């Protein structure tokens, strides 16, 4: 099932603690939260789960979610078409802000609250005084770095 999460306890990965059911399409990203999990899906929902598999909150967005990063109570999400943007969602208050009007390949929120993101051309963007700077503009980012940024 690509629409469900299986919660296991390390190091006994074969021992299943719970399942999280609720997404209607493929889960595209997962992040750990202090007492649970966040899951994003192509169905356009972000869901907060406790470790017993019970849904705590669900946010419905207007587009499939391609990537997710979570830090200090804030989720940063990459939305696909038709929105094609990066949004920030405060988990406690459900406040949503648009950060970037472009669909990303990957997003990563740093512990200090800064954001790194990779655009569809494979270019890494970092914050600067003028907004965003491309790292190595004009050169594609190595696929391994894009994968690393998705899993960082």
Short mmCIF file of C-alpha atoms in Angstrom, two decimals:
data_model
loop_
_atom_site.label_atom_id
_atom_site.label_comp_id
_atom_site.label_asym_id
_atom_site.label_seq_id
_atom_site.Cartn_x
_atom_site.Cartn_y
_atom_site.Cartn_z
CA UNK A 1 0.00 0.00 0.00
CA UNK A 2 1.54 3.28 -1.13
CA UNK A 3 -1.22 5.16 0.70
CA UNK A 4 -0.33 3.87 4.20
CA UNK A 5 2.53 4.24 6.66
CA UNK A 6 3.85 1.36 8.70
CA UNK A 7 5.29 2.37 12.08
CA UNK A 8 8.00 0.03 13.37
CA UNK A 9 10.32 0.18 16.37
CA UNK A 10 14.05 0.29 15.74
CA UNK A 11 16.02 -2.00 15.88
CA UNK A 12 13.18 -4.53 15.58
CA UNK A 13 11.96 -3.23 12.19
CA UNK A 14 9.93 -6.38 11.57
CA UNK A 15 7.88 -5.64 14.70
CA UNK A 16 4.98 -3.45 13.54
CA UNK A 17 3.69 -0.92 16.06
CA UNK A 18 0.88 0.51 13.93
CA UNK A 19 -0.36 1.51 10.50
CA UNK A 20 -1.48 4.99 9.45
CA UNK A 21 -4.34 4.86 6.94
CA UNK A 22 -6.05 7.86 5.35
CA UNK A 23 -4.29 9.02 2.21
CA UNK A 24 -6.12 8.33 -1.05
CA UNK A 25 -3.02 8.46 -3.27
CA UNK A 26 0.71 7.74 -3.02
CA UNK A 27 2.57 9.11 0.01
CA UNK A 28 5.32 11.35 -1.35
CA UNK A 29 7.16 12.43 1.82
CA UNK A 30 7.35 11.69 5.54
CA UNK A 31 8.87 13.70 8.39
CA UNK A 32 9.26 13.02 12.10
CA UNK A 33 7.48 15.29 14.54
CA UNK A 34 8.16 15.35 18.30
CA UNK A 35 5.39 12.87 19.16
CA UNK A 36 4.48 11.48 15.77
CA UNK A 37 4.78 11.68 12.01
CA UNK A 38 3.80 14.02 9.21
CA UNK A 39 2.94 12.49 5.85
CA UNK A 40 2.41 14.28 2.54
CA UNK A 41 0.60 12.80 -0.42
CA UNK A 42 -0.20 13.21 -4.08
CA UNK A 43 -3.82 13.53 -2.92
CA UNK A 44 -2.94 17.05 -1.72
CA UNK A 45 -3.17 16.32 2.00
CA UNK A 46 -0.69 16.70 4.82
CA UNK A 47 -1.53 14.52 7.81
CA UNK A 48 -0.23 14.47 11.38
CA UNK A 49 -0.25 11.06 13.08
CA UNK A 50 0.58 9.81 16.54
CA UNK A 51 2.75 6.69 16.75
CA UNK A 52 -0.33 4.54 17.40
CA UNK A 53 -1.56 5.30 13.86
CA UNK A 54 -4.28 7.76 14.88
CA UNK A 55 -4.71 10.84 12.71
CA UNK A 56 -4.36 14.02 14.78
CA UNK A 57 -4.80 16.66 12.05
CA UNK A 58 -5.30 16.84 8.31
CA UNK A 59 -4.69 19.80 6.02
CA UNK A 60 -6.12 19.75 2.50
CA UNK A 61 -4.10 21.77 0.00
CA UNK A 62 -5.04 22.59 -3.58
CA UNK A 63 -2.33 20.54 -5.28
CA UNK A 64 -0.33 17.32 -4.95
CA UNK A 65 2.56 17.61 -2.48
CA UNK A 66 5.93 16.55 -3.90
CA UNK A 67 8.28 17.22 -0.98
CA UNK A 68 8.26 18.05 2.73
CA UNK A 69 10.66 19.31 5.36
CA UNK A 70 9.79 19.83 9.03
CA UNK A 71 11.59 21.79 11.72
CA UNK A 72 10.52 23.45 14.99
CA UNK A 73 6.76 23.18 14.44
CA UNK A 74 6.85 24.37 10.82
CA UNK A 75 6.37 22.26 7.70
CA UNK A 76 7.67 23.46 4.33
CA UNK A 77 5.95 21.81 1.38
CA UNK A 78 6.56 21.72 -2.35
CA UNK A 79 3.28 21.81 -4.30
CA UNK A 80 2.91 20.62 -7.88
CA UNK A 81 0.75 22.16 -10.61
CA UNK A 82 -1.56 23.98 -10.71
CA UNK A 83 -0.08 25.94 -7.76
CA UNK A 84 3.59 25.14 -8.38
CA UNK A 85 4.88 26.76 -5.21
CA UNK A 86 6.65 26.31 -1.88
CA UNK A 87 4.48 26.97 1.17
CA UNK A 88 5.13 27.13 4.88
CA UNK A 89 2.55 25.67 7.29
CA UNK A 90 2.65 26.24 11.06
CA UNK A 91 1.44 22.92 12.50
CA UNK A 92 0.06 24.37 15.75
CA UNK A 93 -1.97 27.23 14.20
CA UNK A 94 -2.49 25.92 10.63
CA UNK A 95 -1.25 29.30 9.30
CA UNK A 96 -0.07 29.01 5.68
CA UNK A 97 2.29 31.37 3.82
CA UNK A 98 3.57 31.16 0.25
CA UNK A 99 7.36 31.37 0.18
CA UNK A 100 8.22 30.73 -3.49
CA UNK A 101 6.06 30.73 -6.63
CA UNK A 102 7.81 27.81 -8.32
CA UNK A 103 7.46 24.04 -7.95
CA UNK A 104 10.59 22.55 -6.34
CA UNK A 105 12.28 19.17 -6.65
CA UNK A 106 13.26 19.29 -2.98
CA UNK A 107 12.99 21.55 0.07
CA UNK A 108 14.98 21.57 3.31
CA UNK A 109 14.26 23.75 6.32
CA UNK A 110 17.35 24.25 8.45
CA UNK A 111 17.18 24.25 12.30
CA UNK A 112 17.73 28.04 12.23
CA UNK A 113 14.58 28.45 10.08
CA UNK A 114 16.37 29.18 6.81
CA UNK A 115 15.26 27.31 3.70
CA UNK A 116 17.23 25.57 0.96
CA UNK A 117 15.45 24.38 -2.16
CA UNK A 118 16.21 22.71 -5.49
CA UNK A 119 14.34 23.91 -8.58
CA UNK A 120 13.13 21.72 -11.47
CA UNK A 121 16.37 22.36 -13.39
CA UNK A 122 18.34 20.90 -10.50
CA UNK A 123 19.72 24.21 -9.22
CA UNK A 124 20.17 24.64 -5.48
CA UNK A 125 18.88 27.95 -4.07
CA UNK A 126 20.07 29.48 -0.80
CA UNK A 127 18.85 32.64 0.95
CA UNK A 128 20.83 35.87 0.64
CA UNK A 129 20.25 39.59 1.27
CA UNK A 130 18.43 40.00 -2.09
CA UNK A 131 16.19 36.96 -1.77
CA UNK A 132 17.59 33.78 -3.32
CA UNK A 133 20.94 32.89 -4.89
CA UNK A 134 21.56 29.91 -7.13
CA UNK A 135 24.53 27.76 -6.22
CA UNK A 136 26.50 27.08 -9.42
CA UNK A 137 23.97 28.88 -11.68
CA UNK A 138 23.82 27.39 -15.13
CA UNK A 139 25.10 24.00 -13.99
CA UNK A 140 22.84 21.13 -13.07
CA UNK A 141 23.07 19.90 -9.51
CA UNK A 142 24.37 16.36 -9.24
CA UNK A 143 21.47 13.88 -8.79
CA UNK A 144 23.10 12.58 -5.60
CA UNK A 145 22.87 16.07 -4.06
CA UNK A 146 19.19 16.36 -5.01
CA UNK A 147 18.55 12.98 -3.34
CA UNK A 148 20.57 14.07 -0.30
CA UNK A 149 18.55 17.28 -0.04
CA UNK A 150 15.28 15.31 -0.14
CA UNK A 151 16.45 13.07 2.69
CA UNK A 152 18.38 15.60 4.76
#
